[in-house]
Structures are given as C-alpha cells and as structure tokens.
Coordinates of C-alpha atoms and ligand atoms in Angstrom, one line a residue:
X1 CA -4.2 -20.7 27.3
X2 CA -7.3 -22.6 28.4
X3 CA -8.6 -21.3 31.7
X4 CA -9.4 -23.9 34.3
X5 CA -13.1 -23.8 35.4
X6 CA -12.0 -24.8 38.8
X7 CA -9.6 -21.9 39.1
X8 CA -12.1 -19.5 37.7
X9 CA -14.7 -20.7 40.1
X10 CA -12.5 -20.3 43.1
X11 CA -11.5 -16.8 42.0
X12 CA -15.1 -15.8 41.6
X13 CA -16.0 -17.2 44.9
X14 CA -13.1 -15.5 46.7
X15 CA -13.9 -12.2 45.0
X16 CA -17.5 -12.5 46.1
X17 CA -18.5 -10.0 48.8
X18 CA -20.9 -12.6 50.3
X19 CA -19.7 -14.9 53.0
X20 CA -21.2 -18.2 53.9
X21 CA -23.2 -17.7 57.1
X22 CA -21.4 -19.1 60.1
X23 CA -24.5 -21.1 61.1
X24 CA -24.3 -23.6 58.2
X25 CA -23.3 -27.1 59.2
X26 CA -20.1 -28.3 57.5
X27 CA -20.4 -30.4 54.4
X28 CA -19.6 -33.9 55.4
X29 CA -16.6 -36.1 54.3
X30 CA -14.0 -34.3 52.2
X31 CA -14.0 -35.6 48.6
X32 CA -11.6 -38.3 47.9
X33 CA -9.1 -37.4 45.2
X34 CA -10.5 -39.9 42.7
X35 CA -14.1 -38.7 43.0
X36 CA -15.2 -36.3 40.3
X37 CA -17.1 -33.2 41.2
X38 CA -20.3 -32.2 39.6
X39 CA -19.9 -28.6 38.5
X40 CA -23.1 -26.5 39.1
X41 CA -23.5 -23.0 37.7
X42 CA -26.0 -20.8 39.5
X43 CA -26.6 -17.2 40.7
X44 CA -27.4 -17.7 44.4
X45 CA -25.0 -15.6 46.4
X46 CA -27.1 -13.8 49.0
X47 CA -27.0 -15.2 52.6
X48 CA -30.4 -17.0 52.3
X49 CA -29.7 -18.2 48.8
X50 CA -26.4 -19.8 50.0
X51 CA -28.2 -21.4 52.9
X52 CA -30.9 -22.8 50.7
X53 CA -28.5 -24.3 48.2
X54 CA -26.5 -25.7 51.1
X55 CA -29.3 -28.2 51.7
X56 CA -28.7 -29.6 48.2
X57 CA -24.9 -29.6 48.4
X58 CA -25.1 -31.4 51.7
X59 CA -27.5 -34.0 50.5
X60 CA -25.4 -34.6 47.4
X61 CA -22.3 -35.2 49.6
X62 CA -24.2 -37.7 51.7
X63 CA -25.1 -39.7 48.6
X64 CA -21.4 -39.7 47.7
X65 CA -21.3 -37.0 45.0
X66 CA -19.2 -33.9 45.3
X67 CA -20.2 -30.4 44.4
X68 CA -18.1 -27.9 42.5
X69 CA -19.7 -24.5 43.0
X70 CA -19.7 -22.1 40.1
X71 CA -21.6 -19.1 41.5
X72 CA -22.0 -16.0 39.3
X73 CA -24.0 -13.6 41.4
X74 CA -25.7 -10.4 40.3
X75 CA -28.7 -9.0 38.5
X76 CA -31.1 -11.8 39.3
X77 CA -29.3 -14.3 37.1
X78 CA -28.4 -12.1 34.1
X79 CA -24.6 -12.4 34.7
X80 CA -24.9 -16.2 35.3
X81 CA -26.9 -16.7 32.1
X82 CA -24.3 -14.8 30.1
X83 CA -21.5 -16.8 31.6
X84 CA -23.4 -20.0 30.8
X85 CA -23.8 -19.1 27.1
X86 CA -20.1 -18.3 26.8
X87 CA -19.1 -21.6 28.4
X88 CA -21.5 -23.8 26.5
X89 CA -20.8 -22.2 23.2
X90 CA -17.0 -22.5 23.7
X91 CA -17.5 -26.3 24.4
X92 CA -17.0 -26.2 28.1
X93 CA -20.4 -26.3 29.7
X94 CA -20.9 -27.0 33.4
X95 CA -22.5 -30.3 34.4
X96 CA -25.6 -28.6 35.7
X97 CA -26.9 -25.1 35.5
X98 CA -29.7 -22.8 36.7
X99 CA -31.9 -21.8 33.8
X100 CA -35.6 -20.9 33.8
X101 CA -38.6 -19.9 31.8
X102 CA -38.7 -19.9 28.0
X103 CA -34.9 -20.2 27.8
X104 CA -35.2 -23.8 28.9
X105 CA -36.9 -24.6 25.5
X106 CA -34.1 -22.8 23.6
X107 CA -31.4 -24.8 25.4
X108 CA -33.5 -28.0 25.1
X109 CA -33.9 -27.5 21.3
X110 CA -30.2 -26.8 20.9
X111 CA -29.3 -30.3 21.8
X112 CA -27.0 -29.5 24.8
X113 CA -29.2 -30.9 27.5
X114 CA -29.7 -34.4 28.8
X115 CA -33.4 -35.4 28.6
X116 CA -34.3 -36.2 32.2
X117 CA -36.1 -39.5 31.2
X118 CA -32.6 -40.9 30.6
X119 CA -31.7 -40.1 34.2
X120 CA -34.7 -40.5 36.4
X121 CA -38.3 -41.7 36.5
X122 CA -40.4 -38.7 35.6
X123 CA -43.8 -40.5 35.3
X124 CA -45.2 -39.0 38.5
X125 CA -44.0 -35.5 37.8
X126 CA -47.1 -34.6 35.9
X127 CA -49.3 -35.2 38.9
X128 CA -46.9 -33.4 41.3
X129 CA -45.9 -30.3 39.3
X130 CA -48.6 -27.8 38.3
X131 CA -49.3 -28.0 34.5
X132 CA -48.5 -24.3 33.9
X133 CA -45.0 -24.8 35.3
X134 CA -44.5 -28.3 33.8
X135 CA -44.9 -26.7 30.3
X136 CA -41.7 -24.8 30.7
X137 CA -39.8 -27.9 31.7
X138 CA -40.6 -30.1 28.7
X139 CA -39.5 -30.3 25.1
X140 CA -41.6 -32.7 23.0
X141 CA -43.4 -34.1 26.1
X142 CA -40.1 -34.9 27.8
X143 CA -38.8 -33.2 30.9
X144 CA -35.5 -31.5 30.4
X145 CA -35.4 -29.4 33.6
X146 CA -36.1 -30.1 37.2
X147 CA -38.0 -27.4 39.2
X148 CA -37.3 -26.4 42.8
X149 CA -39.9 -24.0 43.9
X150 CA -42.6 -21.5 43.2
X151 CA -41.8 -17.9 44.1
X152 CA -44.5 -15.2 44.2
X153 CA -43.2 -11.9 42.7
X154 CA -46.0 -9.5 43.5
X155 CA -45.4 -9.1 47.2
X156 CA -44.8 -6.1 49.5
X157 CA -42.6 -6.4 52.6
X158 CA -43.1 -4.0 55.5
X159 CA -41.4 -3.1 58.7
X160 CA -44.3 -2.9 61.2
X161 CA -42.4 -0.8 63.7
X162 CA -41.8 2.0 61.2
X163 CA -45.5 1.9 60.3
X164 CA -46.5 2.3 64.0
X165 CA -43.9 5.1 64.6
X166 CA -45.3 6.9 61.5
X167 CA -49.0 6.3 62.3
X168 CA -49.4 4.6 58.9
X169 CA -51.6 1.7 57.9
X170 CA -50.5 -1.3 55.8
X171 CA -51.6 -0.5 52.2
X172 CA -54.0 -2.8 50.2
X173 CA -54.4 -0.5 47.2
X174 CA -52.1 1.8 45.3
X175 CA -54.0 4.8 46.8
X176 CA -53.4 3.5 50.3
X177 CA -49.7 3.0 49.4
X178 CA -49.3 6.7 48.6
X179 CA -51.1 7.7 51.8
X180 CA -48.8 5.4 53.9
X181 CA -45.7 6.5 52.0
X182 CA -46.4 10.1 52.6
X183 CA -46.9 9.6 56.4
X184 CA -43.7 7.5 56.6
X185 CA -41.7 10.1 54.7
X186 CA -43.1 12.9 56.9
X187 CA -42.0 10.9 60.0
X188 CA -38.4 11.0 58.7
X189 CA -38.0 7.5 57.4
X190 CA -37.3 6.0 53.9
X191 CA -40.7 4.8 52.8
X192 CA -39.6 2.7 49.9
X193 CA -36.5 0.5 49.8
X194 CA -35.3 0.1 46.2
X195 CA -32.0 -0.8 44.6
X196 CA -31.7 1.0 41.3
X197 CA -30.8 -2.0 39.3
X198 CA -33.0 -2.4 36.2
X199 CA -34.4 -5.8 37.3
X200 CA -35.4 -4.4 40.7
X201 CA -37.1 -1.5 39.1
X202 CA -38.9 -3.8 36.7
X203 CA -40.0 -6.0 39.7
X204 CA -41.6 -2.9 41.2
X205 CA -43.1 -1.9 37.9
X206 CA -44.6 -5.4 37.4
X207 CA -46.6 -5.1 40.6
X208 CA -47.8 -1.7 39.7
X209 CA -48.8 -2.8 36.2
X210 CA -50.7 -5.8 37.6
X211 CA -52.7 -3.5 39.8
X212 CA -53.4 -0.8 37.2
X213 CA -54.0 -3.0 34.1
X214 CA -55.7 -6.0 35.9
X215 CA -55.1 -9.6 34.8
X216 CA -56.7 -9.5 31.3
X217 CA -54.9 -6.3 30.1
X218 CA -51.6 -7.3 31.8
X219 CA -51.8 -10.6 29.9
X220 CA -52.8 -8.9 26.6
X221 CA -50.0 -6.3 26.9
X222 CA -47.0 -8.3 28.1
X223 CA -47.7 -11.9 27.3
X224 CA -49.6 -11.5 24.1
X225 CA -48.1 -8.3 22.8
X226 CA -51.5 -6.5 22.1
X227 CA -50.5 -3.1 20.8
X228 CA -53.7 -1.3 21.8
X229 CA -53.2 -2.2 25.5
X230 CA -49.4 -1.7 25.3
X231 CA -49.9 1.8 24.2
X232 CA -53.1 2.6 26.0
X233 CA -54.1 4.9 28.9
X234 CA -53.6 2.2 31.6
X235 CA -50.0 1.8 30.5
X236 CA -49.6 5.5 30.8
X237 CA -50.9 5.4 34.3
X238 CA -48.7 2.4 35.2
X239 CA -45.7 4.4 34.1
X240 CA -46.6 7.6 35.9
X241 CA -47.4 5.7 39.1
X242 CA -44.1 4.0 38.8
X243 CA -42.2 7.3 38.6
X244 CA -44.3 8.8 41.4
X245 CA -42.8 6.2 43.7
X246 CA -39.3 7.5 43.2
X247 CA -39.8 10.4 45.7
X248 CA -40.1 7.8 48.5
X249 CA -36.8 6.0 47.8
X250 CA -33.4 7.1 49.4
X251 CA -30.5 8.7 47.7
X252 CA -28.2 5.6 48.1
X253 CA -30.4 3.4 45.9
X254 CA -28.3 3.4 42.7
X255 CA -26.5 0.1 42.2
X256 CA -27.7 -1.4 45.6
X257 CA -28.4 -5.1 45.3
X258 CA -31.7 -6.7 46.4
X259 CA -30.5 -8.3 49.6
X260 CA -28.8 -5.1 50.8
X261 CA -32.1 -3.4 50.0
X262 CA -34.1 -5.9 52.1
X263 CA -31.5 -5.3 54.9
X264 CA -32.8 -1.7 55.1
X265 CA -36.1 -3.1 56.4
X266 CA -34.3 -5.6 58.7
X267 CA -32.3 -2.7 60.2
X268 CA -35.4 -0.5 60.6
X269 CA -34.0 2.0 58.0
X270 CA -36.9 1.7 55.5
X271 CA -40.5 0.7 55.7
X272 CA -41.5 -1.1 52.5
X273 CA -40.0 -3.1 49.7
X274 CA -41.7 -4.6 46.6
X275 CA -39.9 -7.9 46.1
X276 CA -40.5 -11.6 45.4
X277 CA -40.6 -13.9 48.4
X278 CA -36.9 -14.7 48.2
X279 CA -36.8 -11.5 50.4
X280 CA -38.4 -13.6 53.2
X281 CA -35.3 -15.8 53.1
X282 CA -33.2 -12.8 54.1
X283 CA -35.5 -12.0 57.1
X284 CA -35.4 -15.6 58.2
X285 CA -31.6 -15.8 57.8
X286 CA -31.4 -12.7 60.0
X287 CA -33.6 -14.6 62.6
X288 CA -36.5 -12.1 62.2
X289 CA -40.0 -13.1 63.1
X290 CA -43.0 -12.8 60.8
X291 CA -45.6 -10.3 61.9
X292 CA -43.3 -9.0 64.6
X293 CA -40.2 -7.8 62.7
X294 CA -41.7 -8.0 59.2
X295 CA -45.0 -8.4 57.4
X296 CA -45.6 -9.9 54.0
X297 CA -48.6 -8.9 52.0
X298 CA -49.7 -9.0 48.3
X299 CA -48.5 -6.0 46.4
X300 CA -51.2 -3.3 46.7
X301 CA -54.1 -4.0 44.4
X302 CA -52.9 -7.4 43.3
X303 CA -54.5 -9.6 46.0
X304 CA -56.0 -12.1 43.5
X305 CA -53.1 -12.2 41.1
X306 CA -50.1 -14.4 41.4
X307 CA -47.0 -13.5 39.3
X308 CA -45.0 -16.7 39.4
X309 CA -41.4 -17.5 39.1
X310 CA -39.9 -21.0 39.2
X311 CA -36.2 -21.8 39.6
X312 CA -35.0 -24.9 37.9
X313 CA -31.8 -26.8 37.0
X314 CA -30.8 -28.5 33.7
X315 CA -28.1 -31.0 33.0
X316 CA -25.6 -30.8 30.2
X317 CA -24.8 -34.0 28.2
X318 CA -21.8 -35.9 29.2
X319 CA -20.3 -39.3 28.6
X320 CA -18.6 -39.4 32.0
X321 CA -20.3 -42.1 34.1
X322 CA -19.5 -40.5 37.4
X323 CA -20.9 -37.2 36.4
X324 CA -24.0 -38.8 35.0
X325 CA -24.5 -40.6 38.3
X326 CA -24.2 -37.3 40.1
X327 CA -26.6 -35.6 37.7
X328 CA -29.1 -38.4 38.3
X329 CA -28.7 -38.1 42.1
X330 CA -29.3 -34.3 41.9
X331 CA -32.3 -34.6 39.6
X332 CA -33.8 -37.1 42.1
X333 CA -33.0 -35.2 45.2
X334 CA -34.6 -32.0 44.1
X335 CA -38.1 -33.3 44.1
X336 CA -37.8 -35.3 47.3
X337 CA -40.2 -34.2 50.0
X338 CA -37.6 -33.6 52.7
X339 CA -35.4 -31.5 50.3
X340 CA -38.4 -29.5 49.0
X341 CA -39.2 -28.6 52.6
X342 CA -35.7 -27.7 53.8
X343 CA -34.8 -25.8 50.7
X344 CA -38.0 -23.8 50.4
X345 CA -38.2 -22.9 54.1
X346 CA -34.8 -21.2 53.6
X347 CA -35.4 -19.8 50.2
X348 CA -38.7 -18.1 51.0
X349 CA -40.6 -19.9 48.2
X350 CA -43.2 -22.7 48.4
X351 CA -42.5 -26.3 47.2
X352 CA -43.1 -26.8 43.5
X353 CA -44.7 -30.2 44.4
X354 CA -48.3 -29.2 45.2
X355 CA -49.0 -32.6 46.7
X356 CA -46.7 -31.9 49.7
X357 CA -48.1 -30.8 53.0
X358 CA -46.8 -27.4 54.1
X359 CA -48.1 -27.2 57.7
X360 CA -44.5 -26.6 59.0
X361 CA -44.2 -23.4 56.8
X362 CA -44.9 -19.9 57.9
X363 CA -48.1 -17.9 57.3
X364 CA -46.7 -16.1 54.4
X365 CA -45.9 -19.4 52.6
X366 CA -49.3 -20.8 53.4
X367 CA -51.0 -17.7 52.1
X368 CA -48.8 -17.9 49.0
X369 CA -49.8 -21.5 48.3
X370 CA -53.5 -20.6 48.7
X371 CA -53.1 -17.6 46.4
X372 CA -51.4 -19.8 43.8
X373 CA -54.1 -22.4 43.8
X374 CA -56.8 -19.8 43.7
X375 CA -55.1 -17.8 40.9
X376 CA -54.7 -21.1 39.0
X377 CA -58.5 -21.7 39.2
X378 CA -59.5 -18.2 38.4
X379 CA -57.0 -17.6 35.6
X380 CA -55.0 -15.1 37.6
X381 CA -51.8 -16.9 37.4
X382 CA -49.3 -14.9 35.4
X383 CA -45.8 -15.6 34.3
X384 CA -43.4 -13.0 35.7
X385 CA -42.1 -10.5 33.1
X386 CA -39.3 -9.3 35.4
X387 CA -38.0 -12.8 36.2
X388 CA -37.5 -14.5 32.9
X389 CA -40.8 -16.4 32.9
X390 CA -43.1 -14.2 30.7
X391 CA -40.7 -12.8 28.1
X392 CA -37.7 -14.1 26.2
X393 CA -34.2 -12.8 26.8
X394 CA -34.4 -10.0 24.2
X395 CA -37.8 -8.7 25.2
X396 CA -37.0 -8.8 28.9
X397 CA -33.6 -7.0 28.5
X398 CA -35.2 -4.3 26.4
X399 CA -38.1 -3.9 28.8
X400 CA -35.6 -3.5 31.7
X401 CA -33.7 -0.8 29.8
X402 CA -36.9 1.2 28.9
X403 CA -38.2 1.1 32.4
X404 CA -35.0 2.0 34.0
X405 CA -34.4 5.0 31.7
X406 CA -37.9 6.2 32.3
X407 CA -37.6 5.9 36.1
X408 CA -34.3 7.6 36.4
X409 CA -34.7 10.4 33.9
X410 CA -37.6 12.8 34.4
X411 CA -37.1 14.3 31.0
X412 CA -38.3 11.2 29.3
X413 CA -42.1 11.5 28.8
X414 CA -44.5 8.6 29.3
X415 CA -45.5 8.8 25.6
X416 CA -41.9 8.3 24.5
X417 CA -41.4 5.4 26.9
X418 CA -44.6 3.8 25.7
X419 CA -43.2 3.8 22.2
X420 CA -40.1 2.1 23.4
X421 CA -42.0 -0.3 25.7
X422 CA -44.1 -1.5 22.8
X423 CA -40.9 -2.2 20.7
X424 CA -39.3 -3.9 23.7
X425 CA -42.2 -6.3 24.3
X426 CA -42.5 -7.1 20.6
X427 CA -38.8 -7.7 20.4
X428 CA -39.3 -11.4 21.2
X429 CA -41.5 -11.7 18.1
X430 CA -38.8 -10.5 15.7
Ligands
GAL501 C1 -34.8 -14.6 40.9 C2 -34.7 -16.0 41.3 C3 -34.8 -16.1 42.7 C4 -33.9 -15.1 43.5 C5 -33.8 -13.8 42.8 C6 -32.7 -12.9 43.3 O1 -34.8 -14.4 39.5 O2 -35.7 -16.7 40.7 O3 -34.6 -17.4 43.1 O4 -32.7 -15.7 43.6 O5 -33.7 -13.9 41.5 O6 -31.5 -13.4 43.1

C-alpha cells in the first residue's frame, strides 16, 4: 500500500517531542480545500528552529500559499537527508527540501531539481550572496538552491553566573579553557555541556582542530586531504585535546540532543558549550539576555577563523502550476530583506545577504558578520566539516564515526584513530 505523505508527516509531527512554542502567532487564514499545499522537508524541530521557520510559513500563507510541514528532526539533518533520498528515489519527492553543501551539486546534477532561473530573477544574487557560498548553490552557473543564512560553527557559549561563582575567566585559548574548566569542576558544576551524538562531538572536535592546526593545516588536512598533515603531530594533539575534554562533561550526555544540551546553560547547570550560533536561538527563545544570562565568544584559539555553515532550500521539479507558483513565492521570499531579518534574528545566524544592514541584531551577530568579512579577506573562511559543508556524505559520516569511537573508548589510541581518520577524510575521493 502506498503511504500518504500527509499521513506520514502528521504522524511524525505528533510523535515529535518538540512542541510549538505558545508565543507563536497563529498562521492566518485556514487553507481552502481547493488550494494545494507545498510540502517542505526539513530538520528544524527545536524551539528556536520552529520559531524561525514560522516566519517563512506565515509569509507563505499571506501570499496565498499553504505549507505542508514534513519535519524530520535529529542528528543535525542526517535523518532528514536519508528520508529525502528514499522519497526522491521512490518517485515521491517533496516540493521543497533543506539540503546544503556539496550535496546540492549531487542533487542538481541528478536532474531532480528545478533551476531557479526558471522560477525567479537571480541576476542580483551574485552581488548579494558571498561568492564562497554562491559556489555551493550553482550548477553550470545557474542557481539551483536558495540560501537562508550564515551560521558560525566555531563558537563557545558560556554561562557568566557559573564563571563568577567558580572564580573562572572566560577562555580565549585552549590552555585557558582547561584552567577555567578545572576551576568550574572544582566548584561543583559541569564545566562542559555536550550531548554524545557523533555530530555534536565532531562540532567540538572541529573547533579544537581549527585552534591546534591553524587555518592552513586545517585546510590541507580536511579540505584537501593532505596525508602528511592528516597523520601528523598536530592531528595527534587535536585528538588528545579532544579526549582531555571528556572529564569535564556530565554522566547524562549520551544521546542528549543539542538543544537539551544548550538548556543546561540556560538552567545554570553547565558553564560552557561548543556549538554553532543556532544555540543563540535557544537562549533568545528562552528570553535570555546576551552578556547577562549568556556570553558568546569565538571557540578558544580560533578568533580569526570562521567555520561557515549555510542552510538552503531546493525545489523539486513538478508540472503542477499551483505548486510551481508556491515554489516561486518561497524562493523569492527567502532573500527578501524583511524575511532575512526576522528569520535570522530567531535562528541565531546572520543574513546571507551581506548588503543588508544588521544594526537591529545583537552584539554576537554583529561580531559574527565582522568576523565573516575579515575571515573572507584574510583567507580564514573555512567550510565546516561537521555541518555538511566541507566534506561529502561518505567522508563526513566516516569522520563522525571515527571521532565518536575515539572520544568514547579510551582503549583506542590516537595512532589507531589517525589511521581511520585519514581513511575517513579520503573516503570522498574514492
Ligand atoms: C545544522 C544546521 C543548523 C541547525 C543545526 C542543528 O546543521 O545548519 O541550521 O539547525 O544543524 O539542528
């Protein structure tokens, strides 16, 4: 029996442990029975992610198009991407889907996607979107994906109250991190909030490796697959530093998702979390104030580097005129200044349109934009290897696996992990 996507979607939504925050305004005008819904597959299921996406749903409704949510949460998109593959390959793709990084080209070359030039005017996009990001979005010079934001991955979040109570200072280097973590632990608090999911561990490792390897060697190792750097001393030190952090995490970290991990800082239960700036969305959704309830700073030792992560949507080919009109409306809305502002304020990221003024944003976002522009000029802008930007699907999954096994099993030596890590990064080249 063919399963109805509508039914499946409702079941997934009902089964979701995440509730839509009560503060969200209702979506206007219930859809008329004749109107088709544009089905959108994505992985945004945390409180702040739901709120950010709500801006888009609401704007779509006001332009007369109706939204059919297909949210597959978990593992920073891994589950959603697997679901998408199954649906598309079985001939039942959604109308729009969240895809990012090198995977956009794979989908684009497979012929499933609508070139955006057929839907919207993209002439100005080259002047609005940074070239490094635009490259991901085009196949044969044509846009096939529309970007929403720029997230910075190499960030550290801190609870200032726990720092004060422990007599610790905010860390700007890895050495300072360990001094602070020791003090916080001695004062009886969890120093490092971490959820033991492979992607969260890899997010932490990415920040450590950026600091230990520096930009050039990080690029050589992870983005260019240079075997000497991949198996060298600095990689050894990155791994041992990574494992050294485990002693500062709490016993309940296995399986905890990222937003529940950020909640530990919100609830004064843990002092620090290495996480991209989507974490800020959670602080804001919980009505917490920057520099009072939480502090955002570059991951220790990575002040000049910017590990970037851009979320984007693609549109699957369809002959249905109503759906095409809805795809067109969605592609246009995403780059509109008002939407860019509303969405990114809630999501924790900065607008992908660098021509937009961000004076209404918080200090963390302003610092992020400055860091992005500076990193772009100084060649310190790096595609995130823990968020599907720097590596392909095979390389990234293998890397997650190697890092997670090393972090959680003290019997695995750094030498052994380095051998597997080399194979993981080179897996994309097979
Ligand atoms: C990232 C994604 C972010 C955020 C995060 C956690 O990969 O780019 O937008 O949602 O996962 O779900």
